[in-house]
Amino acid sequence: MDKEVETAIYEELESNTVRCGVCPRRCTIKEGQSGFCRVRQNRGGKLVSLVYGRAVSYGVDPIEKKPLFHFAPGSRAFSIATMGCNLRCDFCQNFRISQEWKDIEGEDLPPKEAIKKAKMHDCDGIAYTYTEPTVFLEYAHDTMKSSESLYNVFVSNGYITEEAVDYVVPYLDAINVDLKGDADFYRRHCNVPDPEPIFDALKILSKRNILVEVTNLLIPGENDSEAHIRERVEWIMKNLGEDTPVHFSRFKPDYRMKNKKPTPISTLEKAIKIAENCGLNYVYSGNVPGHKSESTFCPNCGELVIKRHGFTVEEFKLKESMECHNCSEKIFIEGERWIPEKLFKG
Ligand code: SF4
C-alpha cells in the first residue's frame, strides 16, 4: 500500500515549502525535509504522512489501561500506534518508538485491516495510543471513519490544533489528555515552548462534548508541589467541570529521568485530597495496583460503585441507568452500550 498519504491539514507556501497545521508547532517544512515529529515530510511541495497504515505497536488492552475509567468500563480496546511524537518528554515511557528511532518501523495495517483485527480479537473499540495520535492523524481519522460499531478513543498529550480536533471530532468518543505541569515544566522537560494550546485544546474538546479524562504524572520535585497541583485542579474545575475524571499517576524512573525516585504513594494521596477538596468528584491514583483510589465512589453517598484492581473491574454496582445502587445518584459514565453485559450480572 501507499505509505506516503497526503496529509489533511497544511498550507502550501512559496518555493514548494509547506506549513503543517495539526499541532501548534506549525512546522514550516522545505522540500525533502520533515517536521519536528519526523513522520510528516514535504515531498515535492505536498506534505505526506510517512506512517499512514504503518502500526509499530498494536494489541488488546482493557480501556482502564488508557486510563479511561468513565467511558465503557470493562470494555476491550484494540490499541494502535505508529512511530513519532510532537513532544520530547524526558520521562517518556515509549521513547524507543516516539523519539529514539532511526528508521520508521512497523507492520502494514491499513485502516480496514486494523478494524478487522479489532473485531477478530473481540474488541469493543479502538484506542489510538502509546505514541501521539496527532502525528498519525490521517491514519487514525480513516480508521475511525470506517470503524462502524466500534468506539474510538485517543490517548494524547493534547498538543493539537483546533483544526485537527475538528477533523477527528465527528468520530471521537473519548480522550485522555496528559496534563504534565506548568509552563516552566513543559519548557524544561517536554520541549514545548508554550503549553497554552494544550489548555485550549482541552476546552475545545469539552465544548465539542467529547468525554475528557485528564492524567497527571507526578514527578518528585518537578511538578508535585501543593501549589502546582492546586493550580492544575482549579483550572480543571473551572474549565472542564467537577465531573472530569482526573488520574494522578505514579512516576517510575525511565529514559532521561532514571536518576529520579518513584513518586511516594503519600504524594499521590496528597494530590487526591487536594483535588477532592477543590470539588472534583472522580479522582484516581495510577500505577499503584490495589490502592483504594483506583475505584469509583458515589459522589453523593460515598458508596463504592466500581471496584477496580489494576486495570480489572472487579465489581460493578451501577444500575443500567448508570445510577448508584445505594442512593440512585447519576454517576458520570458514557459509552454505556459497550459495557459488557456480564458486569451487570456481577
Ligand atoms: S505534527 Fe509534526 S510536522 Fe506537524 S506541526 Fe506538529 S511536529 Fe510539526
PDB file of C-alpha atoms in Angstrom, residues 87-332:
ATOM      1  CA  LEU A  87       6.903  16.350  22.166  1.00  0.00           C
ATOM      2  CA  ARG A  88      10.270  15.358  23.625  1.00  0.00           C
ATOM      3  CA  CYS A  89       9.474  14.355  27.197  1.00  0.00           C
ATOM      4  CA  ASP A  90      12.461  13.417  29.353  1.00  0.00           C
ATOM      5  CA  PHE A  91      10.306  10.846  31.171  1.00  0.00           C
ATOM      6  CA  CYS A  92       8.733   9.206  28.096  1.00  0.00           C
ATOM      7  CA  GLN A  93       7.877   5.541  28.694  1.00  0.00           C
ATOM      8  CA  ASN A  94       7.716   4.754  24.973  1.00  0.00           C
ATOM      9  CA  PHE A  95      10.798   6.666  23.861  1.00  0.00           C
ATOM     10  CA  ARG A  96      12.011   3.868  21.544  1.00  0.00           C
ATOM     11  CA  ILE A  97       9.060   4.370  19.241  1.00  0.00           C
ATOM     12  CA  SER A  98       8.310   8.022  19.928  1.00  0.00           C
ATOM     13  CA  GLN A  99      11.725   9.706  19.984  1.00  0.00           C
ATOM     14  CA  GLU A 100      14.806   7.456  19.837  1.00  0.00           C
ATOM     15  CA  TRP A 101      14.463   5.878  16.426  1.00  0.00           C
ATOM     16  CA  LYS A 102      16.417   5.917  13.195  1.00  0.00           C
ATOM     17  CA  ASP A 103      14.096   4.425  10.599  1.00  0.00           C
ATOM     18  CA  ILE A 104      10.369   4.193  10.506  1.00  0.00           C
ATOM     19  CA  GLU A 105       9.365   0.717  11.540  1.00  0.00           C
ATOM     20  CA  GLY A 106       6.060  -1.065  11.663  1.00  0.00           C
ATOM     21  CA  GLU A 107       3.745  -3.503  10.065  1.00  0.00           C
ATOM     22  CA  ASP A 108       1.338  -2.674   7.266  1.00  0.00           C
ATOM     23  CA  LEU A 109      -2.002  -2.356   8.971  1.00  0.00           C
ATOM     24  CA  PRO A 110      -4.314  -0.256   6.804  1.00  0.00           C
ATOM     25  CA  PRO A 111      -7.495   1.084   8.447  1.00  0.00           C
ATOM     26  CA  LYS A 112      -9.734  -1.747   7.227  1.00  0.00           C
ATOM     27  CA  GLU A 113      -7.253  -4.363   8.470  1.00  0.00           C
ATOM     28  CA  ALA A 114      -6.997  -2.651  11.852  1.00  0.00           C
ATOM     29  CA  ILE A 115     -10.771  -2.772  12.185  1.00  0.00           C
ATOM     30  CA  LYS A 116     -10.815  -6.405  11.116  1.00  0.00           C
ATOM     31  CA  LYS A 117      -8.187  -7.276  13.718  1.00  0.00           C
ATOM     32  CA  ALA A 118     -10.085  -5.367  16.411  1.00  0.00           C
ATOM     33  CA  LYS A 119     -13.222  -7.358  15.672  1.00  0.00           C
ATOM     34  CA  MET A 120     -11.322 -10.623  15.392  1.00  0.00           C
ATOM     35  CA  HIS A 121      -9.970 -10.031  18.912  1.00  0.00           C
ATOM     36  CA  ASP A 122     -13.478  -9.332  20.159  1.00  0.00           C
ATOM     37  CA  CYS A 123     -12.719  -5.696  20.961  1.00  0.00           C
ATOM     38  CA  ASP A 124     -15.375  -3.067  21.578  1.00  0.00           C
ATOM     39  CA  GLY A 125     -13.385  -0.180  20.214  1.00  0.00           C
ATOM     40  CA  ILE A 126     -10.079   1.215  19.040  1.00  0.00           C
ATOM     41  CA  ALA A 127      -7.607   3.289  21.044  1.00  0.00           C
ATOM     42  CA  TYR A 128      -5.029   5.482  19.279  1.00  0.00           C
ATOM     43  CA  THR A 129      -2.323   5.457  21.887  1.00  0.00           C
ATOM     44  CA  TYR A 130       1.246   4.608  23.049  1.00  0.00           C
ATOM     45  CA  THR A 131       2.696   7.412  20.889  1.00  0.00           C
ATOM     46  CA  GLU A 132       0.891  10.628  19.928  1.00  0.00           C
ATOM     47  CA  PRO A 133      -2.139  10.160  17.619  1.00  0.00           C
ATOM     48  CA  THR A 134      -1.848  13.785  16.427  1.00  0.00           C
ATOM     49  CA  VAL A 135       1.199  12.850  14.357  1.00  0.00           C
ATOM     50  CA  PHE A 136      -0.664   9.958  12.716  1.00  0.00           C
ATOM     51  CA  LEU A 137      -3.921  11.839  12.467  1.00  0.00           C
ATOM     52  CA  GLU A 138      -4.891  10.773   8.929  1.00  0.00           C
ATOM     53  CA  TYR A 139      -4.420   7.088   9.717  1.00  0.00           C
ATOM     54  CA  ALA A 140      -6.460   7.470  12.886  1.00  0.00           C
ATOM     55  CA  HIS A 141      -9.126   9.503  11.066  1.00  0.00           C
ATOM     56  CA  ASP A 142      -9.620   6.970   8.266  1.00  0.00           C
ATOM     57  CA  THR A 143      -9.736   4.091  10.729  1.00  0.00           C
ATOM     58  CA  MET A 144     -12.251   5.913  12.917  1.00  0.00           C
ATOM     59  CA  LYS A 145     -14.391   6.809   9.923  1.00  0.00           C
ATOM     60  CA  SER A 146     -14.788   3.153   8.928  1.00  0.00           C
ATOM     61  CA  SER A 147     -14.975   1.707  12.410  1.00  0.00           C
ATOM     62  CA  GLU A 148     -18.778   1.155  12.318  1.00  0.00           C
ATOM     63  CA  SER A 149     -19.971  -0.156  15.681  1.00  0.00           C
ATOM     64  CA  LEU A 150     -16.602   0.195  17.405  1.00  0.00           C
ATOM     65  CA  TYR A 151     -15.802   3.168  19.608  1.00  0.00           C
ATOM     66  CA  ASN A 152     -12.743   5.388  19.082  1.00  0.00           C
ATOM     67  CA  VAL A 153     -10.640   6.901  21.834  1.00  0.00           C
ATOM     68  CA  PHE A 154      -7.436   8.945  21.842  1.00  0.00           C
ATOM     69  CA  VAL A 155      -4.701   8.979  24.441  1.00  0.00           C
ATOM     70  CA  SER A 156      -2.978  12.265  23.730  1.00  0.00           C
ATOM     71  CA  ASN A 157      -0.625  14.925  25.018  1.00  0.00           C
ATOM     72  CA  GLY A 158      -3.211  17.492  23.888  1.00  0.00           C
ATOM     73  CA  TYR A 159      -0.715  19.424  21.781  1.00  0.00           C
ATOM     74  CA  ILE A 160      -3.126  19.647  18.874  1.00  0.00           C
ATOM     75  CA  THR A 161      -4.695  22.494  16.898  1.00  0.00           C
ATOM     76  CA  GLU A 162      -8.390  23.298  16.719  1.00  0.00           C
ATOM     77  CA  GLU A 163      -8.448  22.318  13.011  1.00  0.00           C
ATOM     78  CA  ALA A 164      -7.041  18.898  13.866  1.00  0.00           C
ATOM     79  CA  VAL A 165      -9.517  18.406  16.727  1.00  0.00           C
ATOM     80  CA  ASP A 166     -12.378  19.224  14.376  1.00  0.00           C
ATOM     81  CA  TYR A 167     -11.042  16.798  11.787  1.00  0.00           C
ATOM     82  CA  VAL A 168     -11.491  13.837  14.166  1.00  0.00           C
ATOM     83  CA  VAL A 169     -14.267  15.032  16.468  1.00  0.00           C
ATOM     84  CA  PRO A 170     -17.116  13.541  14.405  1.00  0.00           C
ATOM     85  CA  TYR A 171     -15.720  10.060  15.109  1.00  0.00           C
ATOM     86  CA  LEU A 172     -14.110  10.523  18.513  1.00  0.00           C
ATOM     87  CA  ASP A 173     -15.894   9.184  21.617  1.00  0.00           C
ATOM     88  CA  ALA A 174     -13.447   9.948  24.412  1.00  0.00           C
ATOM     89  CA  ILE A 175      -9.937  11.175  25.061  1.00  0.00           C
ATOM     90  CA  ASN A 176      -7.434  11.026  27.873  1.00  0.00           C
ATOM     91  CA  VAL A 177      -5.129  14.039  27.859  1.00  0.00           C
ATOM     92  CA  ASP A 178      -1.885  14.025  29.771  1.00  0.00           C
ATOM     93  CA  LEU A 179      -1.589  17.380  31.511  1.00  0.00           C
ATOM     94  CA  LYS A 180       2.015  17.381  32.553  1.00  0.00           C
ATOM     95  CA  GLY A 181       2.765  20.517  34.524  1.00  0.00           C
ATOM     96  CA  ASP A 182       3.113  24.283  34.335  1.00  0.00           C
ATOM     97  CA  ALA A 183       4.724  26.301  31.531  1.00  0.00           C
ATOM     98  CA  ASP A 184       8.178  26.005  33.072  1.00  0.00           C
ATOM     99  CA  PHE A 185       7.843  22.208  33.331  1.00  0.00           C
ATOM    100  CA  TYR A 186       6.740  21.915  29.698  1.00  0.00           C
ATOM    101  CA  ARG A 187       9.693  24.048  28.580  1.00  0.00           C
ATOM    102  CA  ARG A 188      12.281  22.181  30.677  1.00  0.00           C
ATOM    103  CA  HIS A 189      11.117  18.616  30.190  1.00  0.00           C
ATOM    104  CA  CYS A 190       8.961  18.349  27.043  1.00  0.00           C
ATOM    105  CA  ASN A 191      10.392  20.836  24.547  1.00  0.00           C
ATOM    106  CA  VAL A 192       7.108  22.711  24.446  1.00  0.00           C
ATOM    107  CA  PRO A 193       7.738  26.462  24.204  1.00  0.00           C
ATOM    108  CA  ASP A 194       4.221  27.377  25.362  1.00  0.00           C
ATOM    109  CA  PRO A 195       1.633  24.906  26.725  1.00  0.00           C
ATOM    110  CA  GLU A 196      -1.314  27.297  26.306  1.00  0.00           C
ATOM    111  CA  PRO A 197      -2.543  25.436  23.163  1.00  0.00           C
ATOM    112  CA  ILE A 198      -2.891  22.278  25.302  1.00  0.00           C
ATOM    113  CA  PHE A 199      -5.248  24.075  27.675  1.00  0.00           C
ATOM    114  CA  ASP A 200      -7.098  25.498  24.657  1.00  0.00           C
ATOM    115  CA  ALA A 201      -7.449  22.018  23.134  1.00  0.00           C
ATOM    116  CA  LEU A 202      -8.898  20.682  26.389  1.00  0.00           C
ATOM    117  CA  LYS A 203     -11.523  23.448  26.387  1.00  0.00           C
ATOM    118  CA  ILE A 204     -12.357  22.817  22.711  1.00  0.00           C
ATOM    119  CA  LEU A 205     -12.734  19.061  23.249  1.00  0.00           C
ATOM    120  CA  SER A 206     -15.016  19.665  26.195  1.00  0.00           C
ATOM    121  CA  LYS A 207     -17.105  22.190  24.212  1.00  0.00           C
ATOM    122  CA  ARG A 208     -17.462  19.606  21.430  1.00  0.00           C
ATOM    123  CA  ASN A 209     -18.941  17.210  24.027  1.00  0.00           C
ATOM    124  CA  ILE A 210     -16.102  14.711  23.889  1.00  0.00           C
ATOM    125  CA  LEU A 211     -15.630  12.858  27.172  1.00  0.00           C
ATOM    126  CA  VAL A 212     -12.323  14.129  28.568  1.00  0.00           C
ATOM    127  CA  GLU A 213     -10.287  12.450  31.293  1.00  0.00           C
ATOM    128  CA  VAL A 214      -7.048  14.010  32.486  1.00  0.00           C
ATOM    129  CA  THR A 215      -3.877  12.266  33.612  1.00  0.00           C
ATOM    130  CA  ASN A 216      -1.124  13.958  35.566  1.00  0.00           C
ATOM    131  CA  LEU A 217       2.108  12.056  36.113  1.00  0.00           C
ATOM    132  CA  LEU A 218       3.611  13.361  39.355  1.00  0.00           C
ATOM    133  CA  ILE A 219       7.407  13.530  39.279  1.00  0.00           C
ATOM    134  CA  PRO A 220       9.122  14.170  42.621  1.00  0.00           C
ATOM    135  CA  GLY A 221      10.489  17.689  42.886  1.00  0.00           C
ATOM    136  CA  GLU A 222       9.352  18.646  39.391  1.00  0.00           C
ATOM    137  CA  ASN A 223       5.569  19.083  39.308  1.00  0.00           C
ATOM    138  CA  ASP A 224       4.333  17.711  42.627  1.00  0.00           C
ATOM    139  CA  SER A 225       4.227  20.780  44.876  1.00  0.00           C
ATOM    140  CA  GLU A 226       0.935  21.558  46.552  1.00  0.00           C
ATOM    141  CA  ALA A 227       0.723  24.906  44.749  1.00  0.00           C
ATOM    142  CA  HIS A 228       1.227  23.342  41.310  1.00  0.00           C
ATOM    143  CA  ILE A 229      -1.282  20.567  41.930  1.00  0.00           C
ATOM    144  CA  ARG A 230      -3.836  23.053  43.232  1.00  0.00           C
ATOM    145  CA  GLU A 231      -3.342  25.281  40.198  1.00  0.00           C
ATOM    146  CA  ARG A 232      -3.986  22.369  37.792  1.00  0.00           C
ATOM    147  CA  VAL A 233      -7.058  21.038  39.588  1.00  0.00           C
ATOM    148  CA  GLU A 234      -8.549  24.519  39.928  1.00  0.00           C
ATOM    149  CA  TRP A 235      -8.098  25.003  36.188  1.00  0.00           C
ATOM    150  CA  ILE A 236      -9.821  21.663  35.513  1.00  0.00           C
ATOM    151  CA  MET A 237     -12.705  22.502  37.855  1.00  0.00           C
ATOM    152  CA  LYS A 238     -13.240  25.891  36.246  1.00  0.00           C
ATOM    153  CA  ASN A 239     -12.843  24.901  32.595  1.00  0.00           C
ATOM    154  CA  LEU A 240     -13.863  21.250  32.325  1.00  0.00           C
ATOM    155  CA  GLY A 241     -16.161  20.792  35.306  1.00  0.00           C
ATOM    156  CA  GLU A 242     -16.414  18.887  38.565  1.00  0.00           C
ATOM    157  CA  ASP A 243     -17.201  15.543  36.902  1.00  0.00           C
ATOM    158  CA  THR A 244     -13.936  15.440  34.937  1.00  0.00           C
ATOM    159  CA  PRO A 245     -12.110  12.247  35.948  1.00  0.00           C
ATOM    160  CA  VAL A 246      -8.525  13.011  36.989  1.00  0.00           C
ATOM    161  CA  HIS A 247      -5.779  10.412  37.344  1.00  0.00           C
ATOM    162  CA  PHE A 248      -2.659  11.176  39.392  1.00  0.00           C
ATOM    163  CA  SER A 249      -0.116   8.727  38.157  1.00  0.00           C
ATOM    164  CA  ARG A 250       2.955   7.347  39.843  1.00  0.00           C
ATOM    165  CA  PHE A 251       6.256   8.096  38.097  1.00  0.00           C
ATOM    166  CA  LYS A 252       8.743   5.288  37.558  1.00  0.00           C
ATOM    167  CA  PRO A 253      12.310   6.297  36.651  1.00  0.00           C
ATOM    168  CA  ASP A 254      12.858   5.961  32.915  1.00  0.00           C
ATOM    169  CA  TYR A 255      14.614   7.388  29.870  1.00  0.00           C
ATOM    170  CA  ARG A 256      16.356  10.692  30.737  1.00  0.00           C
ATOM    171  CA  MET A 257      14.961  10.679  34.276  1.00  0.00           C
ATOM    172  CA  LYS A 258      16.473   7.452  35.531  1.00  0.00           C
ATOM    173  CA  ASN A 259      18.117   9.296  38.421  1.00  0.00           C
ATOM    174  CA  LYS A 260      14.792  10.317  39.951  1.00  0.00           C
ATOM    175  CA  LYS A 261      12.966   8.358  42.627  1.00  0.00           C
ATOM    176  CA  PRO A 262       9.498   6.884  42.087  1.00  0.00           C
ATOM    177  CA  THR A 263       6.655   9.054  43.347  1.00  0.00           C
ATOM    178  CA  PRO A 264       5.898   8.315  47.017  1.00  0.00           C
ATOM    179  CA  ILE A 265       2.370   6.983  47.486  1.00  0.00           C
ATOM    180  CA  SER A 266       1.864   9.769  50.048  1.00  0.00           C
ATOM    181  CA  THR A 267       2.342  12.369  47.279  1.00  0.00           C
ATOM    182  CA  LEU A 268      -0.398  10.751  45.200  1.00  0.00           C
ATOM    183  CA  GLU A 269      -2.664  10.661  48.237  1.00  0.00           C
ATOM    184  CA  LYS A 270      -1.937  14.330  48.934  1.00  0.00           C
ATOM    185  CA  ALA A 271      -2.807  15.238  45.318  1.00  0.00           C
ATOM    186  CA  ILE A 272      -6.059  13.257  45.512  1.00  0.00           C
ATOM    187  CA  LYS A 273      -7.028  15.093  48.714  1.00  0.00           C
ATOM    188  CA  ILE A 274      -6.308  18.484  47.144  1.00  0.00           C
ATOM    189  CA  ALA A 275      -8.385  17.634  44.077  1.00  0.00           C
ATOM    190  CA  GLU A 276     -11.283  16.297  46.144  1.00  0.00           C
ATOM    191  CA  ASN A 277     -11.205  19.336  48.413  1.00  0.00           C
ATOM    192  CA  CYS A 278     -11.325  21.537  45.320  1.00  0.00           C
ATOM    193  CA  GLY A 279     -14.586  19.791  44.419  1.00  0.00           C
ATOM    194  CA  LEU A 280     -13.635  17.222  41.775  1.00  0.00           C
ATOM    195  CA  ASN A 281     -15.908  14.185  42.014  1.00  0.00           C
ATOM    196  CA  TYR A 282     -13.777  11.461  40.449  1.00  0.00           C
ATOM    197  CA  VAL A 283     -10.087  11.430  41.358  1.00  0.00           C
ATOM    198  CA  TYR A 284      -7.844   8.391  40.977  1.00  0.00           C
ATOM    199  CA  SER A 285      -4.338   7.143  41.550  1.00  0.00           C
ATOM    200  CA  GLY A 286      -2.471   5.431  38.719  1.00  0.00           C
ATOM    201  CA  ASN A 287       0.319   2.832  38.659  1.00  0.00           C
ATOM    202  CA  VAL A 288      -0.428   1.719  42.224  1.00  0.00           C
ATOM    203  CA  PRO A 289      -2.298  -1.577  41.779  1.00  0.00           C
ATOM    204  CA  GLY A 290      -4.536  -2.387  44.718  1.00  0.00           C
ATOM    205  CA  HIS A 291      -4.820   1.178  46.019  1.00  0.00           C
ATOM    206  CA  LYS A 292      -8.311   2.161  47.200  1.00  0.00           C
ATOM    207  CA  SER A 293      -8.305   5.187  44.908  1.00  0.00           C
ATOM    208  CA  GLU A 294      -8.393   3.016  41.782  1.00  0.00           C
ATOM    209  CA  SER A 295     -12.111   2.572  42.466  1.00  0.00           C
ATOM    210  CA  THR A 296     -15.091   4.843  41.858  1.00  0.00           C
ATOM    211  CA  PHE A 297     -17.206   6.019  44.766  1.00  0.00           C
ATOM    212  CA  CYS A 298     -20.583   7.708  44.531  1.00  0.00           C
ATOM    213  CA  PRO A 299     -20.020  11.463  44.995  1.00  0.00           C
ATOM    214  CA  ASN A 300     -23.371  11.711  46.818  1.00  0.00           C
ATOM    215  CA  CYS A 301     -23.416   8.857  49.356  1.00  0.00           C
ATOM    216  CA  GLY A 302     -19.796   7.678  49.216  1.00  0.00           C
ATOM    217  CA  GLU A 303     -20.699   4.046  48.352  1.00  0.00           C
ATOM    218  CA  LEU A 304     -18.314   2.021  46.230  1.00  0.00           C
ATOM    219  CA  VAL A 305     -19.824   1.784  42.724  1.00  0.00           C
ATOM    220  CA  ILE A 306     -16.962   0.408  40.593  1.00  0.00           C
ATOM    221  CA  LYS A 307     -14.228  -1.618  42.262  1.00  0.00           C
ATOM    222  CA  ARG A 308     -11.016  -1.904  40.272  1.00  0.00           C
ATOM    223  CA  HIS A 309      -7.732  -3.657  40.835  1.00  0.00           C
ATOM    224  CA  GLY A 310      -5.099  -2.507  38.385  1.00  0.00           C
ATOM    225  CA  PHE A 311      -6.925  -2.479  35.059  1.00  0.00           C
ATOM    226  CA  THR A 312      -9.557  -5.006  36.058  1.00  0.00           C
ATOM    227  CA  VAL A 313     -13.112  -4.167  37.044  1.00  0.00           C
ATOM    228  CA  GLU A 314     -13.811  -6.454  39.988  1.00  0.00           C
ATOM    229  CA  GLU A 315     -17.229  -5.175  40.993  1.00  0.00           C
ATOM    230  CA  PHE A 316     -19.740  -3.101  39.077  1.00  0.00           C
ATOM    231  CA  LYS A 317     -22.519  -1.832  41.280  1.00  0.00           C
ATOM    232  CA  LEU A 318     -24.346   0.548  38.955  1.00  0.00           C
ATOM    233  CA  LYS A 319     -27.859   0.160  37.674  1.00  0.00           C
ATOM    234  CA  GLU A 320     -28.232   0.054  33.869  1.00  0.00           C
ATOM    235  CA  SER A 321     -29.222   3.727  34.009  1.00  0.00           C
ATOM    236  CA  MET A 322     -25.731   4.434  35.449  1.00  0.00           C
ATOM    237  CA  GLU A 323     -27.161   5.264  38.849  1.00  0.00           C
ATOM    238  CA  CYS A 324     -25.660   4.426  42.225  1.00  0.00           C
ATOM    239  CA  HIS A 325     -27.127   1.178  43.580  1.00  0.00           C
ATOM    240  CA  ASN A 326     -27.481   2.797  47.004  1.00  0.00           C
ATOM    241  CA  CYS A 327     -28.811   6.333  46.532  1.00  0.00           C
ATOM    242  CA  SER A 328     -29.674   6.440  42.794  1.00  0.00           C
ATOM    243  CA  GLU A 329     -27.325   9.356  42.164  1.00  0.00           C
ATOM    244  CA  LYS A 330     -26.462   9.547  38.453  1.00  0.00           C
ATOM    245  CA  ILE A 331     -22.810   8.588  38.029  1.00  0.00           C
ATOM    246  CA  PHE A 332     -20.942  10.220  35.158  1.00  0.00           C
TER     247      PHE A 332
END
